[in-house]
Amino acid sequence: MTKLWGGRFQKTPAQWVDEFNASISFDQKLVEEDIEGSLAHVAMLKETKILTEEEAGQIKKGLETLKQKALNGQLSFSVQYEDIHLNIEKLLIDEIGPVGGKLHTGRSRNDQVATDMHLYLRKQLQVIIEQIQSLQHALITRADENVETIIPGYTHLQRAQPISFAHHLLAYFWMLERDKERFQESLKRVNISPLGSAALAGTTFPIDRFYTAEKLGFDSIYPNSLDAVSDRDFIVEFLSNSSLLMVHLSRFCEELILWCSQEFQFIEMDDAYSTGSSIMPQKKNPDMAELIRGKSGRVFGNLVSLLTVLKGLPLAYNKDLQEDKEGMFDTVETIQGCLEIMTGMVKTFVVKKENMEKSVQQDFSNATELADYLAKKGLPFRKAHEVVGKLVYQCIERGIYLNDLSFEDYKLAHHLFDKDVYEVINPYTAVNKRNSEGGTGFSAVQKQLQLAKSKVTN
Ligand code: ARG
């Protein structure tokens, strides 16, 4: 089979060289974008009179037929034609005859592939942004139901202070809000047209880059043709934003996994997001959450691998750049899958309020309340800390908690203690008193919830 670029060659490559060189096995994902880009290009070739109306009309019709066939899954591609661009060109020529060979006038695969990638990522980013928003909605709903549900807050994974469960969930809402902003903001750099930069240096044909940019919905064009064909920053940025998103999802999953363990029993994962064991009949494993946590690895890997591909490349296009695709496709699929599963898990886990509340009755996470109590009565905080620390030690020795101490024990520890001390160490009171801006007090959380709601459009 002759190559579309075979003119200057005497021999054809061995089959395995063709296979090594080809990207069609994965870049066929770009088929719609490739045809869309070609339709804009041919419209411009007509507009600028580089092609006649008739030629352009035939090409347009041929491309539309291919588009329809692509949608119906009727196109078959060949490794012989290397990539999606040459495969489409070959199929076009088969469809409409030699005039199809005029489509490539004034462009190169180098600007073509870059254009396809920009179009593809723009489309996927819109899906991702919507998906993040759905997850945020789910978090808001669960937070709304749990403003007054108390759980232990941790530092160093040691019980620290009691908090509202809604407050904990909303922490993830804000991480996702930043992720969403980053993806939205990146659209600015994705939505730029490289088309018309040709191989690297522009073209001698009187093309109109603004025309194709507008037709394809790009906001602007790359001002430098060398940069246009070799820039993959927008993909690095996408992989980096995706990595950070995965950090957030993975941390959240880690907590869900802990919370549904026998040791915590704070939530029960819905059956739909759990699996059983082939040997241990009692098991209900949070596999989906574990997979999301695990899949963060491949997304980080994709980021590092593209950075590595790019770092030593001279301008302009180099074939190394073909290695930009699989990591990007894989990341798109991975984060879209993870976001969907995550949203389902958040919507359906059962909150075991009694267990959460029981756990804060049986710990020392109210110790700060006591120290603050004494400090408010004028004792220097450092001294108050010491008094309460000794009380905690005494409790541990006796196998009891702070609310089991008698009033005499308190008086003995410090004369500033009064009867109201028992109310102060009630975890519910403790949470509700932290109404500083952004704090876990119920009214502060309500205020935060309103702010969160204002960030997500319906
Ligand atoms: N398949 C190539 C890629 O994905 C398309 C561009 C090839 N250009 C070239 N001059 N070999 O990067």
CSV table of C-alpha atoms and ligand atoms in Angstrom, one decimal:
chain,number,residue,atom,x,y,z
A,1,MET,CA,0.0,0.0,0.0
A,2,THR,CA,1.4,3.4,-0.9
A,3,LYS,CA,1.7,6.1,1.7
A,4,LEU,CA,0.1,9.5,1.4
A,5,TRP,CA,3.6,10.9,2.0
A,6,GLY,CA,5.3,8.2,-0.1
A,7,GLY,CA,6.6,10.3,-3.0
A,8,ARG,CA,10.3,10.7,-1.8
A,9,PHE,CA,10.6,7.1,-0.7
A,10,GLN,CA,12.0,4.0,-2.5
A,11,LYS,CA,11.0,1.5,0.2
A,12,THR,CA,8.0,1.1,2.5
A,13,PRO,CA,8.6,0.5,6.2
A,14,ALA,CA,8.3,-2.9,7.7
A,15,GLN,CA,4.9,-3.8,9.1
A,16,TRP,CA,6.2,-3.6,12.7
A,17,VAL,CA,7.7,-0.2,12.0
A,18,ASP,CA,4.3,1.0,10.7
A,19,GLU,CA,2.7,-0.3,13.9
A,20,PHE,CA,5.3,1.3,16.1
A,21,ASN,CA,4.8,4.6,14.3
A,22,ALA,CA,1.1,4.6,14.2
A,23,SER,CA,-1.3,6.4,16.6
A,24,ILE,CA,-4.5,5.3,15.0
A,25,SER,CA,-5.3,2.7,17.7
A,26,PHE,CA,-5.8,5.6,20.2
A,27,ASP,CA,-6.2,8.8,18.2
A,28,GLN,CA,-9.3,7.6,16.5
A,29,LYS,CA,-11.0,9.1,19.6
A,30,LEU,CA,-10.4,12.4,17.8
A,31,VAL,CA,-12.4,11.5,14.7
A,32,GLU,CA,-15.2,14.0,15.3
A,33,GLU,CA,-12.8,16.8,16.2
A,34,ASP,CA,-10.7,16.0,13.2
A,35,ILE,CA,-13.6,16.2,10.8
A,36,GLU,CA,-15.0,19.3,12.5
A,37,GLY,CA,-11.6,21.0,12.0
A,38,SER,CA,-11.4,19.9,8.4
A,39,LEU,CA,-14.9,21.3,7.7
A,40,ALA,CA,-13.8,24.7,9.1
A,41,HIS,CA,-10.6,24.5,7.1
A,42,VAL,CA,-12.4,23.8,3.8
A,43,ALA,CA,-15.0,26.5,4.4
A,44,MET,CA,-12.0,28.9,4.8
A,45,LEU,CA,-10.3,27.6,1.6
A,46,LYS,CA,-13.5,28.4,-0.2
A,47,GLU,CA,-14.0,31.8,1.4
A,48,THR,CA,-10.4,32.9,0.6
A,49,LYS,CA,-10.9,31.4,-3.0
A,50,ILE,CA,-7.9,29.1,-2.5
A,51,LEU,CA,-10.3,26.4,-3.6
A,52,THR,CA,-13.2,26.8,-6.0
A,53,GLU,CA,-16.8,26.6,-4.8
A,54,GLU,CA,-17.2,23.4,-6.5
A,55,GLU,CA,-14.1,21.8,-5.1
A,56,ALA,CA,-14.9,23.0,-1.6
A,57,GLY,CA,-18.5,21.8,-2.0
A,58,GLN,CA,-17.4,18.3,-2.9
A,59,ILE,CA,-15.0,18.1,0.0
A,60,LYS,CA,-17.6,19.4,2.4
A,61,LYS,CA,-20.1,16.9,1.3
A,62,GLY,CA,-17.5,14.1,1.5
A,63,LEU,CA,-16.5,15.1,5.0
A,64,GLU,CA,-20.2,15.2,6.1
A,65,THR,CA,-20.7,11.7,4.8
A,66,LEU,CA,-17.7,10.6,6.8
A,67,LYS,CA,-19.0,12.4,9.8
A,68,GLN,CA,-22.3,10.5,9.6
A,69,LYS,CA,-20.5,7.2,9.1
A,70,ALA,CA,-18.3,8.0,12.1
A,71,LEU,CA,-21.3,8.6,14.2
A,72,ASN,CA,-22.8,5.3,13.0
A,73,GLY,CA,-19.5,3.5,13.7
A,74,GLN,CA,-19.1,2.7,10.1
A,75,LEU,CA,-15.6,3.9,9.5
A,76,SER,CA,-12.7,1.5,9.6
A,77,PHE,CA,-9.2,2.7,10.0
A,78,SER,CA,-5.9,1.3,9.1
A,79,VAL,CA,-2.4,1.3,10.7
A,80,GLN,CA,-1.1,1.8,7.2
A,81,TYR,CA,-2.4,5.3,7.3
A,82,GLU,CA,-0.8,5.9,10.7
A,83,ASP,CA,-3.1,8.4,12.4
A,84,ILE,CA,-6.6,9.8,12.4
A,85,HIS,CA,-5.6,12.7,10.1
A,86,LEU,CA,-4.2,10.5,7.3
A,87,ASN,CA,-6.9,7.9,7.7
A,88,ILE,CA,-9.6,10.5,7.2
A,89,GLU,CA,-7.9,12.0,4.3
A,90,LYS,CA,-7.6,8.6,2.7
A,91,LEU,CA,-11.2,7.8,3.4
A,92,LEU,CA,-12.2,11.2,1.9
A,93,ILE,CA,-10.2,10.5,-1.3
A,94,ASP,CA,-11.9,7.1,-1.5
A,95,GLU,CA,-15.3,8.8,-1.1
A,96,ILE,CA,-15.0,11.7,-3.5
A,97,GLY,CA,-11.9,11.0,-5.7
A,98,PRO,CA,-8.6,13.0,-6.1
A,99,VAL,CA,-10.2,16.3,-5.3
A,100,GLY,CA,-10.2,15.1,-1.7
A,101,GLY,CA,-6.4,15.6,-1.9
A,102,LYS,CA,-7.0,19.4,-2.0
A,103,LEU,CA,-8.2,19.5,1.6
A,104,HIS,CA,-4.7,19.5,3.0
A,105,THR,CA,-3.9,22.8,1.1
A,106,GLY,CA,-2.3,25.3,3.5
A,107,ARG,CA,-2.2,23.1,6.6
A,108,SER,CA,-0.2,20.3,8.1
A,109,ARG,CA,-0.9,17.5,10.4
A,110,ASN,CA,1.0,19.5,13.0
A,111,ASP,CA,-1.5,22.2,13.3
A,112,GLN,CA,-4.3,19.7,12.6
A,113,VAL,CA,-3.4,17.5,15.6
A,114,ALA,CA,-3.0,20.5,17.9
A,115,THR,CA,-6.4,21.8,16.8
A,116,ASP,CA,-8.0,18.4,17.4
A,117,MET,CA,-6.6,18.2,20.9
A,118,HIS,CA,-7.8,21.7,21.8
A,119,LEU,CA,-11.3,20.9,20.5
A,120,TYR,CA,-11.4,17.6,22.4
A,121,LEU,CA,-10.2,19.0,25.7
A,122,ARG,CA,-12.6,21.9,25.5
A,123,LYS,CA,-15.5,19.5,25.1
A,124,GLN,CA,-14.4,17.2,27.9
A,125,LEU,CA,-13.7,20.1,30.3
A,126,GLN,CA,-17.3,21.2,30.0
A,127,VAL,CA,-18.4,17.7,31.0
A,128,ILE,CA,-15.9,17.6,33.9
A,129,ILE,CA,-17.0,21.0,35.2
A,130,GLU,CA,-20.6,19.9,35.2
A,131,GLN,CA,-19.7,16.7,37.0
A,132,ILE,CA,-17.8,18.5,39.7
A,133,GLN,CA,-20.9,20.7,40.2
A,134,SER,CA,-23.1,17.6,40.6
A,135,LEU,CA,-20.8,16.3,43.3
A,136,GLN,CA,-20.9,19.7,45.0
A,137,HIS,CA,-24.7,19.5,44.9
A,138,ALA,CA,-24.6,16.1,46.5
A,139,LEU,CA,-22.3,17.4,49.3
A,140,ILE,CA,-24.6,20.4,49.9
A,141,THR,CA,-27.6,18.0,50.3
A,142,ARG,CA,-25.8,15.8,52.7
A,143,ALA,CA,-24.4,18.8,54.6
A,144,ASP,CA,-27.9,20.3,54.8
A,145,GLU,CA,-29.2,17.1,56.5
A,146,ASN,CA,-26.3,17.1,59.0
A,147,VAL,CA,-25.6,20.5,60.3
A,148,GLU,CA,-26.3,19.4,63.9
A,149,THR,CA,-24.8,15.9,63.6
A,150,ILE,CA,-21.7,15.9,65.7
A,151,ILE,CA,-18.5,13.9,64.9
A,152,PRO,CA,-15.0,14.0,66.4
A,153,GLY,CA,-12.7,16.3,64.5
A,154,TYR,CA,-9.2,15.0,64.3
A,155,THR,CA,-5.7,16.2,64.1
A,156,HIS,CA,-2.9,13.6,63.7
A,157,LEU,CA,-5.8,11.2,63.4
A,158,GLN,CA,-6.3,11.7,67.2
A,159,ARG,CA,-9.6,13.1,68.5
A,160,ALA,CA,-9.2,16.8,68.7
A,161,GLN,CA,-12.4,18.8,69.0
A,162,PRO,CA,-16.0,17.8,68.2
A,163,ILE,CA,-17.3,19.3,65.0
A,164,SER,CA,-20.5,19.4,62.8
A,165,PHE,CA,-20.5,16.6,60.2
A,166,ALA,CA,-21.8,19.2,57.7
A,167,HIS,CA,-18.7,21.3,58.4
A,168,HIS,CA,-16.5,18.3,57.5
A,169,LEU,CA,-18.4,17.6,54.3
A,170,LEU,CA,-18.3,21.2,53.3
A,171,ALA,CA,-14.5,21.2,53.5
A,172,TYR,CA,-14.6,19.0,50.4
A,173,PHE,CA,-17.1,21.3,48.8
A,174,TRP,CA,-14.5,24.1,48.9
A,175,MET,CA,-11.7,21.9,47.6
A,176,LEU,CA,-13.9,21.0,44.6
A,177,GLU,CA,-14.9,24.7,44.2
A,178,ARG,CA,-11.2,25.5,43.7
A,179,ASP,CA,-10.8,22.5,41.3
A,180,LYS,CA,-13.8,23.8,39.3
A,181,GLU,CA,-12.3,27.2,39.2
A,182,ARG,CA,-9.0,25.9,37.9
A,183,PHE,CA,-10.7,23.9,35.1
A,184,GLN,CA,-12.8,26.9,34.2
A,185,GLU,CA,-9.9,29.2,34.2
A,186,SER,CA,-7.8,26.8,32.1
A,187,LEU,CA,-10.5,27.0,29.3
A,188,LYS,CA,-8.9,30.4,28.5
A,189,ARG,CA,-5.8,28.6,27.3
A,190,VAL,CA,-7.5,25.7,25.8
A,191,ASN,CA,-9.8,27.8,23.6
A,192,ILE,CA,-7.1,29.1,21.3
A,193,SER,CA,-6.7,28.1,17.7
A,194,PRO,CA,-3.4,26.7,16.3
A,195,LEU,CA,-5.1,26.0,13.0
A,196,GLY,CA,-3.3,27.7,10.0
A,197,SER,CA,0.1,27.5,11.6
A,198,ALA,CA,0.8,24.7,9.1
A,199,ALA,CA,3.9,22.6,9.7
A,200,LEU,CA,5.7,25.2,11.8
A,201,ALA,CA,6.2,28.4,9.8
A,202,GLY,CA,2.8,29.4,8.5
A,203,THR,CA,1.9,29.1,4.8
A,204,THR,CA,2.2,30.9,1.5
A,205,PHE,CA,-1.5,30.5,0.8
A,206,PRO,CA,-3.7,33.5,1.6
A,207,ILE,CA,-5.5,31.7,4.5
A,208,ASP,CA,-7.6,33.4,7.1
A,209,ARG,CA,-6.9,32.0,10.5
A,210,PHE,CA,-9.5,34.2,12.2
A,211,TYR,CA,-12.2,32.7,10.0
A,212,THR,CA,-11.4,29.1,11.1
A,213,ALA,CA,-10.9,30.2,14.7
A,214,GLU,CA,-14.3,31.8,14.7
A,215,LYS,CA,-16.0,28.9,13.0
A,216,LEU,CA,-14.6,26.5,15.5
A,217,GLY,CA,-15.7,28.7,18.4
A,218,PHE,CA,-12.1,29.6,19.5
A,219,ASP,CA,-11.7,32.9,21.4
A,220,SER,CA,-8.4,33.7,19.7
A,221,ILE,CA,-5.5,32.4,17.7
A,222,TYR,CA,-1.9,31.5,18.7
A,223,PRO,CA,0.2,34.5,17.6
A,224,ASN,CA,3.2,32.4,16.9
A,225,SER,CA,3.1,29.4,14.5
A,226,LEU,CA,6.1,27.6,16.1
A,227,ASP,CA,4.5,27.9,19.6
A,228,ALA,CA,1.1,26.9,18.2
A,229,VAL,CA,2.3,23.5,16.9
A,230,SER,CA,4.6,22.6,19.8
A,231,ASP,CA,2.5,23.9,22.7
A,232,ARG,CA,1.2,21.2,25.0
A,233,ASP,CA,1.0,23.4,28.1
A,234,PHE,CA,-2.7,23.2,28.0
A,235,ILE,CA,-2.6,19.5,28.4
A,236,VAL,CA,0.0,19.7,31.2
A,237,GLU,CA,-2.3,22.2,32.9
A,238,PHE,CA,-5.2,19.8,32.5
A,239,LEU,CA,-3.2,16.9,33.9
A,240,SER,CA,-2.0,19.0,36.8
A,241,ASN,CA,-5.5,20.2,37.6
A,242,SER,CA,-6.8,16.7,37.4
A,243,SER,CA,-4.0,15.5,39.7
A,244,LEU,CA,-5.1,18.0,42.3
A,245,LEU,CA,-8.7,16.9,41.9
A,246,MET,CA,-7.6,13.3,42.4
A,247,VAL,CA,-5.8,14.3,45.6
A,248,HIS,CA,-9.0,15.7,46.9
A,249,LEU,CA,-11.1,12.7,45.9
A,250,SER,CA,-8.5,10.3,47.2
A,251,ARG,CA,-8.4,12.1,50.6
A,252,PHE,CA,-12.2,12.0,50.8
A,253,CYS,CA,-12.2,8.3,49.9
A,254,GLU,CA,-9.7,7.6,52.6
A,255,GLU,CA,-12.1,9.1,55.1
A,256,LEU,CA,-15.1,7.2,53.7
A,257,ILE,CA,-13.1,4.0,54.0
A,258,LEU,CA,-12.2,4.7,57.6
A,259,TRP,CA,-15.7,5.8,58.5
A,260,CYS,CA,-17.3,2.6,57.2
A,261,SER,CA,-14.8,0.4,59.0
A,262,GLN,CA,-15.8,-1.6,62.1
A,263,GLU,CA,-13.6,0.7,64.2
A,264,PHE,CA,-15.4,3.9,63.2
A,265,GLN,CA,-18.9,2.8,62.1
A,266,PHE,CA,-19.8,6.4,61.2
A,267,ILE,CA,-21.4,5.6,57.9
A,268,GLU,CA,-22.6,2.6,55.9
A,269,MET,CA,-21.8,2.6,52.3
A,270,ASP,CA,-24.6,1.7,50.0
A,271,ASP,CA,-24.6,-1.8,48.7
A,272,ALA,CA,-24.4,-0.5,45.1
A,273,TYR,CA,-20.9,0.9,45.9
A,274,SER,CA,-19.6,-2.0,47.8
A,275,THR,CA,-18.5,-5.6,47.0
A,276,GLY,CA,-18.2,-8.8,48.9
A,277,SER,CA,-15.4,-11.2,49.5
A,278,SER,CA,-15.1,-14.6,47.7
A,279,ILE,CA,-14.0,-16.2,50.9
A,280,MET,CA,-15.2,-14.2,53.9
A,281,PRO,CA,-19.0,-14.1,53.9
A,282,GLN,CA,-19.3,-11.3,56.3
A,283,LYS,CA,-17.3,-8.8,54.2
A,284,LYS,CA,-18.7,-5.6,52.7
A,285,ASN,CA,-15.7,-3.8,51.1
A,286,PRO,CA,-15.6,-0.2,50.0
A,287,ASP,CA,-14.0,-1.1,46.7
A,288,MET,CA,-15.2,1.9,44.8
A,289,ALA,CA,-13.6,4.3,47.3
A,290,GLU,CA,-10.4,2.3,47.3
A,291,LEU,CA,-10.3,2.4,43.5
A,292,ILE,CA,-10.7,6.1,43.3
A,293,ARG,CA,-7.9,6.5,45.9
A,294,GLY,CA,-5.8,4.1,43.8
A,295,LYS,CA,-6.6,5.7,40.5
A,296,SER,CA,-5.0,8.9,41.6
A,297,GLY,CA,-1.7,7.1,40.9
A,298,ARG,CA,-2.2,6.9,37.2
A,299,VAL,CA,-3.3,10.5,36.9
A,300,PHE,CA,-0.2,11.7,38.7
A,301,GLY,CA,1.8,9.4,36.4
A,302,ASN,CA,0.2,10.9,33.3
A,303,LEU,CA,1.3,14.3,34.5
A,304,VAL,CA,4.9,13.3,35.2
A,305,SER,CA,5.1,11.4,31.9
A,306,LEU,CA,4.0,14.4,29.8
A,307,LEU,CA,6.3,16.8,31.6
A,308,THR,CA,9.1,14.4,30.9
A,309,VAL,CA,8.2,14.0,27.2
A,310,LEU,CA,8.2,17.8,26.8
A,311,LYS,CA,11.2,18.9,28.7
A,312,GLY,CA,14.0,18.3,26.2
A,313,LEU,CA,12.1,19.0,22.9
A,314,PRO,CA,13.5,21.5,20.5
A,315,LEU,CA,11.0,23.6,18.5
A,316,ALA,CA,8.8,22.9,16.7
A,317,TYR,CA,6.9,19.6,16.2
A,318,ASN,CA,8.6,16.4,17.2
A,319,LYS,CA,7.1,12.9,17.0
A,320,ASP,CA,7.5,12.6,20.7
A,321,LEU,CA,4.4,14.8,20.9
A,322,GLN,CA,2.3,11.8,19.8
A,323,GLU,CA,2.9,10.5,23.3
A,324,ASP,CA,0.7,13.3,24.7
A,325,LYS,CA,-2.5,11.6,23.8
A,326,GLU,CA,-2.9,8.3,25.8
A,327,GLY,CA,-2.3,10.0,29.1
A,328,MET,CA,-4.7,12.7,28.3
A,329,PHE,CA,-7.5,10.3,27.2
A,330,ASP,CA,-6.8,8.1,30.2
A,331,THR,CA,-7.0,11.0,32.6
A,332,VAL,CA,-10.3,12.3,31.0
A,333,GLU,CA,-11.8,8.8,31.4
A,334,THR,CA,-10.4,8.3,34.9
A,335,ILE,CA,-11.6,11.5,36.4
A,336,GLN,CA,-15.0,11.4,34.7
A,337,GLY,CA,-15.5,7.9,36.1
A,338,CYS,CA,-14.3,8.8,39.5
A,339,LEU,CA,-16.5,11.9,39.7
A,340,GLU,CA,-19.5,9.9,38.8
A,341,ILE,CA,-18.9,7.2,41.3
A,342,MET,CA,-18.0,9.7,44.0
A,343,THR,CA,-21.3,11.5,43.5
A,344,GLY,CA,-23.2,8.3,43.8
A,345,MET,CA,-21.4,7.3,46.9
A,346,VAL,CA,-22.0,10.7,48.6
A,347,LYS,CA,-25.7,10.6,47.7
A,348,THR,CA,-26.3,7.2,49.1
A,349,PHE,CA,-24.1,6.5,52.2
A,350,VAL,CA,-26.1,6.2,55.4
A,351,VAL,CA,-25.0,8.5,58.2
A,352,LYS,CA,-25.0,6.6,61.5
A,353,LYS,CA,-25.7,9.7,63.7
A,354,GLU,CA,-26.0,7.8,67.0
A,355,ASN,CA,-22.5,6.2,66.5
A,356,MET,CA,-21.0,9.5,65.6
A,357,GLU,CA,-22.6,11.2,68.7
A,358,LYS,CA,-21.8,8.3,71.0
A,359,SER,CA,-18.1,8.5,70.0
A,360,VAL,CA,-17.8,12.2,71.1
A,361,GLN,CA,-19.3,11.3,74.5
A,362,GLN,CA,-16.5,8.8,75.0
A,363,ASP,CA,-13.4,10.8,74.4
A,364,PHE,CA,-11.5,13.9,75.6
A,365,SER,CA,-12.3,16.1,72.6
A,366,ASN,CA,-14.1,18.5,74.9
A,367,ALA,CA,-10.9,19.2,76.9
A,368,THR,CA,-10.3,22.5,75.1
A,369,GLU,CA,-13.7,23.6,76.3
A,370,LEU,CA,-12.6,23.3,79.9
A,371,ALA,CA,-9.3,25.1,79.3
A,372,ASP,CA,-11.2,27.9,77.5
A,373,TYR,CA,-13.7,28.0,80.4
A,374,LEU,CA,-10.9,28.7,82.9
A,375,ALA,CA,-9.2,31.1,80.6
A,376,LYS,CA,-12.4,33.1,80.3
A,377,LYS,CA,-12.5,33.3,84.0
A,378,GLY,CA,-9.1,35.0,84.0
A,379,LEU,CA,-6.7,32.1,84.4
A,380,PRO,CA,-3.8,32.4,81.9
A,381,PHE,CA,-4.5,29.9,79.1
A,382,ARG,CA,-1.2,28.1,79.7
A,383,LYS,CA,-2.1,27.5,83.3
A,384,ALA,CA,-5.7,26.4,82.4
A,385,HIS,CA,-4.2,23.9,79.9
A,386,GLU,CA,-2.1,22.4,82.6
A,387,VAL,CA,-5.0,22.1,85.1
A,388,VAL,CA,-7.2,20.4,82.4
A,389,GLY,CA,-4.3,18.2,81.3
A,390,LYS,CA,-4.0,16.9,84.9
A,391,LEU,CA,-7.8,16.2,85.0
A,392,VAL,CA,-7.5,14.3,81.7
A,393,TYR,CA,-4.7,12.2,83.2
A,394,GLN,CA,-6.7,11.5,86.3
A,395,CYS,CA,-9.7,10.4,84.2
A,396,ILE,CA,-7.4,8.0,82.1
A,397,GLU,CA,-6.1,6.6,85.3
A,398,ARG,CA,-9.6,6.0,86.6
A,399,GLY,CA,-11.0,4.8,83.3
A,400,ILE,CA,-13.6,7.6,83.1
A,401,TYR,CA,-14.3,10.7,81.0
A,402,LEU,CA,-14.5,14.4,81.9
A,403,ASN,CA,-18.2,14.4,82.5
A,404,ASP,CA,-17.9,11.5,84.9
A,405,LEU,CA,-15.8,13.6,87.3
A,406,SER,CA,-17.7,14.8,90.4
A,407,PHE,CA,-18.0,18.5,91.1
A,408,GLU,CA,-15.6,18.0,94.0
A,409,ASP,CA,-13.0,16.7,91.7
A,410,TYR,CA,-13.3,19.8,89.7
A,411,LYS,CA,-13.2,22.1,92.7
A,412,LEU,CA,-10.2,20.3,93.9
A,413,ALA,CA,-8.5,20.8,90.6
A,414,HIS,CA,-9.2,24.5,90.5
A,415,HIS,CA,-11.5,26.8,92.5
A,416,LEU,CA,-12.7,28.7,89.4
A,417,PHE,CA,-14.8,25.7,88.4
A,418,ASP,CA,-18.5,26.1,88.9
A,419,LYS,CA,-21.5,23.9,88.4
A,420,ASP,CA,-22.0,25.1,84.8
A,421,VAL,CA,-18.9,23.2,83.9
A,422,TYR,CA,-21.0,20.1,82.9
A,423,GLU,CA,-22.9,22.1,80.4
A,424,VAL,CA,-19.7,23.6,79.0
A,425,ILE,CA,-18.2,20.1,78.2
A,426,ASN,CA,-21.3,18.9,76.5
A,427,PRO,CA,-20.0,18.2,72.9
A,428,TYR,CA,-23.2,19.7,71.4
A,429,THR,CA,-22.7,22.9,73.3
A,430,ALA,CA,-19.0,22.8,72.5
A,431,VAL,CA,-19.7,22.7,68.7
A,432,ASN,CA,-22.4,25.3,68.8
A,433,LYS,CA,-20.2,27.8,70.5
A,434,ARG,CA,-17.7,28.0,67.7
A,435,ASN,CA,-19.5,30.5,65.6
A,436,SER,CA,-16.4,32.4,64.5
A,437,GLU,CA,-16.4,33.1,60.8
A,438,GLY,CA,-15.8,29.8,59.0
A,439,GLY,CA,-16.1,27.9,62.3
A,440,THR,CA,-18.1,24.8,63.1
A,441,GLY,CA,-20.9,26.4,65.2
A,442,PHE,CA,-24.3,25.7,63.8
A,443,SER,CA,-25.1,29.2,62.7
A,444,ALA,CA,-21.6,29.6,61.2
A,445,VAL,CA,-22.2,26.4,59.3
A,446,GLN,CA,-25.6,27.5,58.1
A,447,LYS,CA,-24.0,30.7,56.8
A,448,GLN,CA,-21.3,28.7,55.0
A,449,LEU,CA,-23.9,26.4,53.5
A,450,GLN,CA,-25.7,29.5,52.0
A,451,LEU,CA,-22.4,30.6,50.5
A,452,ALA,CA,-21.8,27.2,49.1
A,453,LYS,CA,-25.3,27.1,47.6
A,454,SER,CA,-24.6,30.5,45.9
A,455,LYS,CA,-21.5,29.0,44.2
A,456,VAL,CA,-23.4,26.2,42.3
A,457,THR,CA,-25.8,27.0,39.6
A,458,ASN,CA,-28.7,24.6,39.1
B,1,ARG,N1,0.0,11.4,14.8
B,1,ARG,C1,0.7,12.6,15.0
B,1,ARG,C2,0.6,13.0,16.5
B,1,ARG,O1,-0.2,12.6,17.1
B,1,ARG,C3,0.2,13.7,14.2
B,1,ARG,C4,1.1,14.7,13.7
B,1,ARG,C5,2.2,14.0,12.9
B,1,ARG,N2,3.0,15.0,12.2
B,1,ARG,C6,4.1,14.6,11.5
B,1,ARG,N3,4.7,15.5,10.9
B,1,ARG,N4,4.5,13.3,11.6
B,1,ARG,O2,1.4,13.8,17.0
